[in-house]
Tab-separated table of C-alpha atoms and ligand atoms in Angstrom:
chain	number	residue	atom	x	y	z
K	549	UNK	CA	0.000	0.000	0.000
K	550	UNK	CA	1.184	3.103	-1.423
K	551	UNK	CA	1.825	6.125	1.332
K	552	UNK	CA	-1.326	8.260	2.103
K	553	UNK	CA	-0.610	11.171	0.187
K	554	UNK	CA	-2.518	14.771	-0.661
K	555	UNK	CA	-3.074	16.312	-3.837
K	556	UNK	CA	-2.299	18.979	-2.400
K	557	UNK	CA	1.343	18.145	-1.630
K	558	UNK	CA	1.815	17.711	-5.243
K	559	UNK	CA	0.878	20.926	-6.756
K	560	UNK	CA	-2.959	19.486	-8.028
K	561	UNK	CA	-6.083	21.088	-7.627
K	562	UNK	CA	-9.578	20.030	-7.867
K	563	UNK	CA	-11.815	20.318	-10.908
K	564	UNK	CA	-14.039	23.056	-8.299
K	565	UNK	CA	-12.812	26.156	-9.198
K	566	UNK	CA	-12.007	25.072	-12.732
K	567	UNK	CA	-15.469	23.992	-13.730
K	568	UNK	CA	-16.795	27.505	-11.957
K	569	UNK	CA	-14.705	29.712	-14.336
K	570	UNK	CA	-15.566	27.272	-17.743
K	571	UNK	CA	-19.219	27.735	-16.558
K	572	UNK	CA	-19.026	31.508	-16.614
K	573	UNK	CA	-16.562	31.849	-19.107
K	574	UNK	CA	-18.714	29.933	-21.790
K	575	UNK	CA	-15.866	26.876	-22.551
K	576	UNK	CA	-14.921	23.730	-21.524
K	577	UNK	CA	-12.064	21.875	-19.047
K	578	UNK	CA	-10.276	18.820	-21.605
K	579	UNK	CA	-9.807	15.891	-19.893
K	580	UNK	CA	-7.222	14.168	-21.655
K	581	UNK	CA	-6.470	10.391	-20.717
K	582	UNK	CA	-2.787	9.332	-20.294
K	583	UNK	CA	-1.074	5.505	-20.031
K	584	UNK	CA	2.781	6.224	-20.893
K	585	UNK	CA	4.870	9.237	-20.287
K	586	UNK	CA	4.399	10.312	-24.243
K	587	UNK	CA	1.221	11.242	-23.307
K	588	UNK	CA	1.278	12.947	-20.496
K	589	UNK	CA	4.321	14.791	-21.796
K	590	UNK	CA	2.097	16.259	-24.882
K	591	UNK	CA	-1.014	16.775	-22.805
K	592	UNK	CA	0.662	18.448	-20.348
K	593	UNK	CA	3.407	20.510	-22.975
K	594	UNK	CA	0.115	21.261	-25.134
K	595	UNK	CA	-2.078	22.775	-22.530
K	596	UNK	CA	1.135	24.981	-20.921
K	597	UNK	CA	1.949	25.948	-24.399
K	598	UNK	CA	-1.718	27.295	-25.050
K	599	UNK	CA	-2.457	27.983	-21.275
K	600	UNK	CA	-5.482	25.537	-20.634
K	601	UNK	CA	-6.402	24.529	-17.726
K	602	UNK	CA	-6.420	20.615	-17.626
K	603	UNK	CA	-7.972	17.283	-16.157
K	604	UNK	CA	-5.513	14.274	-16.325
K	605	UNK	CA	-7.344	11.166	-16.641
K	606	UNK	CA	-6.574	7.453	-15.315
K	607	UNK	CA	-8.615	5.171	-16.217
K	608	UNK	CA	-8.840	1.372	-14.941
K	609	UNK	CA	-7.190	0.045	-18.275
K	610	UNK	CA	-4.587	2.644	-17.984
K	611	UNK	CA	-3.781	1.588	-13.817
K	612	UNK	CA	-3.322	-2.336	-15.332
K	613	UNK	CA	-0.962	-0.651	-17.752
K	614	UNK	CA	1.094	1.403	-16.258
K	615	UNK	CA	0.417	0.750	-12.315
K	616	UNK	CA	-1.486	3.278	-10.016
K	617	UNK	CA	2.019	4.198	-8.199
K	618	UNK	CA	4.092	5.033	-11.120
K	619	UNK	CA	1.104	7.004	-12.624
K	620	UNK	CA	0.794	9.057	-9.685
K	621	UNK	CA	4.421	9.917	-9.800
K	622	UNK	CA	4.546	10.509	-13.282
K	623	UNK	CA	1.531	13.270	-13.221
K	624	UNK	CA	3.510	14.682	-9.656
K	625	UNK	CA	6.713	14.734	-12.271
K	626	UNK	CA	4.758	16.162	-14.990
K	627	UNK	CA	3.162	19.343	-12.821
K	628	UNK	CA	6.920	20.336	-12.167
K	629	UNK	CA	7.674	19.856	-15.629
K	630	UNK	CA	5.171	22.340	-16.625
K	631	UNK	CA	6.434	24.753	-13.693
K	632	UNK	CA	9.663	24.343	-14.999
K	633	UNK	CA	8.682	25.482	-18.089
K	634	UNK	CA	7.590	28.750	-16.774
K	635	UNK	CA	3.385	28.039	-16.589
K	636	UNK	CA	0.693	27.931	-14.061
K	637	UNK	CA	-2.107	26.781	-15.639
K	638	UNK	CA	-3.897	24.531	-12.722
K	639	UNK	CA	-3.645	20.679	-13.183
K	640	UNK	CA	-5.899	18.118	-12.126
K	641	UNK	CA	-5.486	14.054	-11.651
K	642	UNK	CA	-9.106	12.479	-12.051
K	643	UNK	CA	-9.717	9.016	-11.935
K	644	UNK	CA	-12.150	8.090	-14.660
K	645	UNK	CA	-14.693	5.431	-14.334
K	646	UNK	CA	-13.995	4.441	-10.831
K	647	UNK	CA	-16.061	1.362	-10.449
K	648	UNK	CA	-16.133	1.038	-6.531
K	649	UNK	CA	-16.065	2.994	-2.949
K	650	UNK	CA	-12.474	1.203	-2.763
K	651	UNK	CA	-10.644	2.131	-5.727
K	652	UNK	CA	-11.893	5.768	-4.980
K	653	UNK	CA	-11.019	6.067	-1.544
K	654	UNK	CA	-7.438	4.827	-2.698
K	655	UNK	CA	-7.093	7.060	-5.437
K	656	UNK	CA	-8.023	9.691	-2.965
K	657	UNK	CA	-5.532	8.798	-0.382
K	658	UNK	CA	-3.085	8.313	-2.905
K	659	UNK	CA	-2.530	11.920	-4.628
K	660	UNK	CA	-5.645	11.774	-7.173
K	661	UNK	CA	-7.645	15.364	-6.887
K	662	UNK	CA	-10.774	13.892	-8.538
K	663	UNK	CA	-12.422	11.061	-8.883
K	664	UNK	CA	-15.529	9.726	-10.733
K	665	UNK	CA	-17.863	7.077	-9.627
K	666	UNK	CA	-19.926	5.255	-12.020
K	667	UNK	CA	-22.658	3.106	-10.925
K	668	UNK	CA	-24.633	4.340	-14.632
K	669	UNK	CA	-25.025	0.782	-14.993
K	670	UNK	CA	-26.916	0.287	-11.396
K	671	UNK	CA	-30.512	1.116	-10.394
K	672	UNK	CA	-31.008	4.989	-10.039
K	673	UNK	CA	-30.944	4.005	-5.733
K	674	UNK	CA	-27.760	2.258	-5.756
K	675	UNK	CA	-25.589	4.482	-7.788
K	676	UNK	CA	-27.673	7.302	-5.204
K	677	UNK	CA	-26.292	5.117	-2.395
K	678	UNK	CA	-22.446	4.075	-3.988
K	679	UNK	CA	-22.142	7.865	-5.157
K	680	UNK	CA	-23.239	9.407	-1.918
K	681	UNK	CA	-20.695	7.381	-0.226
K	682	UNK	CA	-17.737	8.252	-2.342
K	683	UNK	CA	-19.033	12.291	-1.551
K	684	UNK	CA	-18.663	12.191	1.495
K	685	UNK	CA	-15.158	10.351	2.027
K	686	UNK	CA	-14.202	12.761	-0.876
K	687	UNK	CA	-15.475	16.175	0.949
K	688	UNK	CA	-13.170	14.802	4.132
K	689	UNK	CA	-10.043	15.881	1.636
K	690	UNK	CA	-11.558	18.279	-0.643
K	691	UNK	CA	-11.883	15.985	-3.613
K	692	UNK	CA	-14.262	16.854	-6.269
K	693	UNK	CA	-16.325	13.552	-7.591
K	694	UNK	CA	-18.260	13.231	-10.714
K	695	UNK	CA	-20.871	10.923	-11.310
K	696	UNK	CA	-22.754	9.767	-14.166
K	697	UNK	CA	-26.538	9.322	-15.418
K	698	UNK	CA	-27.548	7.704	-18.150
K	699	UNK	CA	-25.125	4.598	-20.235
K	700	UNK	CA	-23.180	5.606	-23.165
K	701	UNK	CA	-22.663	2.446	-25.909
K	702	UNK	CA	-18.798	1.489	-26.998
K	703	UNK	CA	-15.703	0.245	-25.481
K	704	UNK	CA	-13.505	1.966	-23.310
K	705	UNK	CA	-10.963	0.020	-21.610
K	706	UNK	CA	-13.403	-2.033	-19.252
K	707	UNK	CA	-16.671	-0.062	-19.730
K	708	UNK	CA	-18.226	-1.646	-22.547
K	709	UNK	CA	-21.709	-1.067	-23.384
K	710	UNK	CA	-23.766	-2.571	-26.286
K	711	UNK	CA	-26.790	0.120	-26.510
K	712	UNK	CA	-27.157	3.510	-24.897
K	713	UNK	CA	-29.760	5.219	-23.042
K	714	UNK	CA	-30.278	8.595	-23.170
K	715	UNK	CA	-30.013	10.387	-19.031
K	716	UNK	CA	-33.717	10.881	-18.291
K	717	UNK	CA	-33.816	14.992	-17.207
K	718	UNK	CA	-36.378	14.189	-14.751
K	719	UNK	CA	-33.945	12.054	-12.249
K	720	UNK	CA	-30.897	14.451	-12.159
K	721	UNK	CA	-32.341	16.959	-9.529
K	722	UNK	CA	-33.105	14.233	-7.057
K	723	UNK	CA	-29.757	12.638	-7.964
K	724	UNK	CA	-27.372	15.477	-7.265
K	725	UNK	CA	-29.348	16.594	-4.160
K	726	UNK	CA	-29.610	13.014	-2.924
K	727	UNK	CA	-25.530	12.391	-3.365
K	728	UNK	CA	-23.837	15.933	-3.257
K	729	UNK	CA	-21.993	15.136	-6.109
K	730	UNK	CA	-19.254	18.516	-7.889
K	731	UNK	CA	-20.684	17.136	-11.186
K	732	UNK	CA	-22.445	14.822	-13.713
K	733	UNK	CA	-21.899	13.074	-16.459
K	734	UNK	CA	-25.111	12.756	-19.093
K	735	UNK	CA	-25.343	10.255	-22.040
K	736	UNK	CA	-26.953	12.808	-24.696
K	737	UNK	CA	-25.515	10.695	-27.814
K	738	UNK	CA	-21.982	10.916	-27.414
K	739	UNK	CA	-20.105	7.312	-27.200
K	740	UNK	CA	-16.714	5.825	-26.220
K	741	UNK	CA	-14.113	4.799	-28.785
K	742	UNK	CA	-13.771	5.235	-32.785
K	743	UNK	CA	-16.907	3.008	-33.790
K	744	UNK	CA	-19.136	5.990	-32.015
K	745	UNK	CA	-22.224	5.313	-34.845
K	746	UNK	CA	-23.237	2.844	-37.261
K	747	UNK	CA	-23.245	5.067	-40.492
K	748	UNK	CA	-22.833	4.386	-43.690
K	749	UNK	CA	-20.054	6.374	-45.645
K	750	UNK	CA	-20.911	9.336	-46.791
K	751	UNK	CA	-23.269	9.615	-44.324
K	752	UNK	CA	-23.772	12.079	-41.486
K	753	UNK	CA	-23.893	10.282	-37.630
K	754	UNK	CA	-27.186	11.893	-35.821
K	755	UNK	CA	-26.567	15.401	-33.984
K	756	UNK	CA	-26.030	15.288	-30.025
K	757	UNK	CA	-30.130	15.799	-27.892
K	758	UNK	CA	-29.067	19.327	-27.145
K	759	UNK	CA	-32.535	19.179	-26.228
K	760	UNK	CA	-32.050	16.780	-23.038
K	761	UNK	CA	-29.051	19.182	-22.088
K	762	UNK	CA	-31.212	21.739	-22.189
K	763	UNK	CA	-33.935	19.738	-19.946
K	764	UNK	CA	-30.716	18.652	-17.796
K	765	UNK	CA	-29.756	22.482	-16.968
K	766	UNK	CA	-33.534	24.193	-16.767
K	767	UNK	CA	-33.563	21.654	-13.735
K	768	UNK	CA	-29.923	22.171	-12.512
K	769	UNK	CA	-29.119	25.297	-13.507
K	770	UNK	CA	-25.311	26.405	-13.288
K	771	UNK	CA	-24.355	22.688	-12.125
K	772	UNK	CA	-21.155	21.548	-13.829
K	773	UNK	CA	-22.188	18.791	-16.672
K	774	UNK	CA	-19.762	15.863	-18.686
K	775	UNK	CA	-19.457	14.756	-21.921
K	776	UNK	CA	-17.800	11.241	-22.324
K	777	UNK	CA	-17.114	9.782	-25.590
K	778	UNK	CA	-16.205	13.408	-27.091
K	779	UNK	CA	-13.494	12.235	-29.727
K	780	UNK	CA	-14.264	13.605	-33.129
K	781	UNK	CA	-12.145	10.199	-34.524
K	782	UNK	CA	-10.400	12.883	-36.645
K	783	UNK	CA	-10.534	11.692	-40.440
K	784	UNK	CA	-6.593	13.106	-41.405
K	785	UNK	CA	-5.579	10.002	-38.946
K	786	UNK	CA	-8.190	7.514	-39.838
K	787	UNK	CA	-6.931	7.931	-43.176
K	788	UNK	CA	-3.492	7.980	-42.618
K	789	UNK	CA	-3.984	4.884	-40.341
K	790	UNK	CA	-5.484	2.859	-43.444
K	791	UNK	CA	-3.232	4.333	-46.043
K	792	UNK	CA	-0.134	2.828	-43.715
K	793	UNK	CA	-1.727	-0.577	-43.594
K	794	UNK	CA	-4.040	-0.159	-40.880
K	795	UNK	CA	-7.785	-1.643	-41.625
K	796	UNK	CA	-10.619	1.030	-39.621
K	797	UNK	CA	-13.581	1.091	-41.212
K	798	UNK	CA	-16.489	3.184	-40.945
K	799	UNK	CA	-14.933	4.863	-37.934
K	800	UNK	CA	-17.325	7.518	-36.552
K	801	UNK	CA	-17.088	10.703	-33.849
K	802	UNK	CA	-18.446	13.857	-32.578
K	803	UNK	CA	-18.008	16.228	-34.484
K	804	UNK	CA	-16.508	19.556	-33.620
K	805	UNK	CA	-19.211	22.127	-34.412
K	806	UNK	CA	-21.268	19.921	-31.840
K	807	UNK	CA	-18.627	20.208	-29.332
K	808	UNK	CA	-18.298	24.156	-29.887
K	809	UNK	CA	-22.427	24.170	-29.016
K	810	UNK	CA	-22.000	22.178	-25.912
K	811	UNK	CA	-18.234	23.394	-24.520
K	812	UNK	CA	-20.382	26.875	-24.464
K	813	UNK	CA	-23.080	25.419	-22.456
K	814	UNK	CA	-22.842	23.970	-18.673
K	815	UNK	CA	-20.902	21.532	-20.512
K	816	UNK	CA	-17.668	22.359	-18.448
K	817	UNK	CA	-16.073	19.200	-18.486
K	818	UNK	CA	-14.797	17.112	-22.135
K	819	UNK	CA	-13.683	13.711	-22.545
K	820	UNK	CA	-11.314	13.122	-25.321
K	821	UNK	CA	-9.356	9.640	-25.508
K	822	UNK	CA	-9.618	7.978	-29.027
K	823	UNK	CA	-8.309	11.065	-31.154
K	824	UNK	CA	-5.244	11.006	-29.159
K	825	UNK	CA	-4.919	7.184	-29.449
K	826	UNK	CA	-5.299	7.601	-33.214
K	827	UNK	CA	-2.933	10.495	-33.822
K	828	UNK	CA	-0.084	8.682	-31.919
K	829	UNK	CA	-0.861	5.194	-34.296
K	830	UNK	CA	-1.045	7.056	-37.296
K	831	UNK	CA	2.091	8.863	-36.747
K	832	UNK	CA	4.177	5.413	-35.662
K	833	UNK	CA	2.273	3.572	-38.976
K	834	UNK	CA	3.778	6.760	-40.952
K	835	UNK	CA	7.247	6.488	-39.310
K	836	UNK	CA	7.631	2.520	-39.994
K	837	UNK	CA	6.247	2.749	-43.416
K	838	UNK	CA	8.565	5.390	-44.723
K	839	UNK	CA	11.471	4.196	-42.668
K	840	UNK	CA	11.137	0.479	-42.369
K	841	UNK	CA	14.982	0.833	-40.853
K	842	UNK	CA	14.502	2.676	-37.764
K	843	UNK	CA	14.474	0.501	-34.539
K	844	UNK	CA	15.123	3.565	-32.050
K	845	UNK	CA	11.766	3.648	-30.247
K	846	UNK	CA	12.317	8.080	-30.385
K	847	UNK	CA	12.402	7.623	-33.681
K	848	UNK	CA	8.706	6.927	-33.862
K	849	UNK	CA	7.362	7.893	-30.611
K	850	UNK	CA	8.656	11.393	-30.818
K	851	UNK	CA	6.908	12.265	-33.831
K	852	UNK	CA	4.033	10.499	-32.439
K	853	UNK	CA	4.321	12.694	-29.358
K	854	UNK	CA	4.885	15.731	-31.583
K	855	UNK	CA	1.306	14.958	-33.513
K	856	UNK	CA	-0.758	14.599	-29.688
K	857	UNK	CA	0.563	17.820	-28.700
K	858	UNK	CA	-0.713	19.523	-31.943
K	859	UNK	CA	-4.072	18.005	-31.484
K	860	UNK	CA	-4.197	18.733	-27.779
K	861	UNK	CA	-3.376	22.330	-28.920
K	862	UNK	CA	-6.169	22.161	-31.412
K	863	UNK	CA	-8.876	20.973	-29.066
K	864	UNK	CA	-7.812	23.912	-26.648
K	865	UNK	CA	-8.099	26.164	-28.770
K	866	UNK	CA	-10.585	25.905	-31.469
K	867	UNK	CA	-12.847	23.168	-29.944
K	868	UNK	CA	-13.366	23.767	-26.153
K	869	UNK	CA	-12.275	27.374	-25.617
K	870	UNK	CA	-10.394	26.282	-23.117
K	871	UNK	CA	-7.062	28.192	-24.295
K	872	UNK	CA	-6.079	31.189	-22.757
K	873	UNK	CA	-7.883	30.253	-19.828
K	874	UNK	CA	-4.901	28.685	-17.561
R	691	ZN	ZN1	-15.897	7.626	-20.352
């Protein structure tokens, strides 16, 4: 058992303050996931470079990966990186889909700033009654905790659901007053990994409900909200992928005008996973197909970092509105 440790301690802050600025300020908070220190070097060089404000994400796959530990370490590493570098822009580490009271509470005592329960899966009483419990063991170290109502269809990691449902507007008053939760995750059509909707090509996938957001804050008005699934499954490195050798078909995503609407909404909080994850594979198919000789591993992975960072730039900037806000 790692040493209890406070977020605190290592230059983190909770997701509070941050989502109350994006709320007024019209824009949303990324939350970028990381596994390996590429990543969380080009999240974290991208968002000093155009002064976002930023939500490191951990997610259950990424723990098996890389161990909870080193992670830890590596985002404490990476917030004096980005000091070093001469920024302040404020840095959160959020667990995403914690599954259990346990693996909060340890992320909690172990350095994590933010954690998110989700029992979306559960009857609307026990993710009331899981939630509630990780709120108040969070309050005891000022932790911020998001939930999440409603199921969103793909594969993430471990979360894997066949259909979606859509949140139903009429439960998320009871549910934040019930549990206390710092914010809440809706299913309104978005959807984990690059397979987000079954279109054909050509073919336009169906717009986000703005209209259940809209339900969602007339009820809960000014309460943070969170889009999962918020990838846009950028076409330059779909294409690139396949023209490298790589076989994705009918990929699908959000795309970016729809994440403009909702970033300047209560949306305060964005998910984005699978463009990163593409970018970096594209970039390492590119670098072995047009130099089949290369076996130094910086020889692909830091042109593969080199691509994140400019797409972690791009979301910041002309996506969430999040830059300049650091
Ligand atoms: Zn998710």
């Amino acid at each position: 058992m790692a040493d209890k440790v406070s977020y605190k301690e290592l230059g983190l802050v909770n997701t509070k303050e941050m989502f109350t600025k994006a709320m007024k300020g019209g824009y949303a908070v990324p939350a970028y996931n990381f596994n390996n220190m590429e990543q969380l070097q080009a999240i974290l060089t991208g968002c000093a470079e155009s002064s976002s404000p930023v939500i490191l994400q951990v997610s259950s796959g990424a723990r098996k990966y890389a161990n909870q530990t080193l992670l830890r370490y590596m985002a404490m590493g990476g917030v004096q990186m980005v000091r070093a570098m001469g920024s302040n822009i404020p840095i959160a580490l959020h667990l995403d889909h914690g599954d259990s009271f346990e693996l909060a509470k340890s992320c909690i005592d172990t350095g994590f700033s933010s954690v998110m329960i989700d029992k979306s899966g559960v009857p609307f009483d026990e993710n009331v009654k899981v939630t509630k419990q990780v709120v108040e063991y969070a309050r005891e170290h000022d932790v911020s905790v998001e939930a999440e109502l409603g199921v969103l269809a793909g594969i993430e990691d471990d979360v894997k659901h066949e259909a979606s449902h859509y949140t139903r507007p009429e439960e998320v008053e009871e549910f934040v007053k019930r549990t206390g939760v710092d914010s809440l995750a809706i299913s309104i059509g978005t959807s984990h990994g690059a397979y987000k909707f079954k279109v054909k090509p050509g073919e336009q996938p169906p717009p986000l409900r703005f209209d259940i957001l809209e339900e969602v804050e007339k009820r809960i008005p000014g309460f943070p909200i969170v889009l999962h699934g918020s990838s846009s499954v950028m076409p330059e490195f779909v294409d690139m992928i396949n023209k490298f050798g790589g076989q994705l078909k009918d990929t699908a995503g959000v795309s970016e005008d729809q994440l403009r609407r909702a970033a300047r909404s209560a949306v305060c909080k964005v998910n984005i996973d699978s463009d990163g994850r593409l970018a970096v594979t594209a970039v390492i198919r590119k670098c072995f197909g047009e130099d089949p000789k290369n076996f130094d591993p910086r020889g692909y992975l830091g042109p593969a970092r080199e691509a994140l960072k400019k797409v972690i730039i791009h979301k910041n900037e002309k996506v969430l509105g999040s830059a300049g806000k650091g």
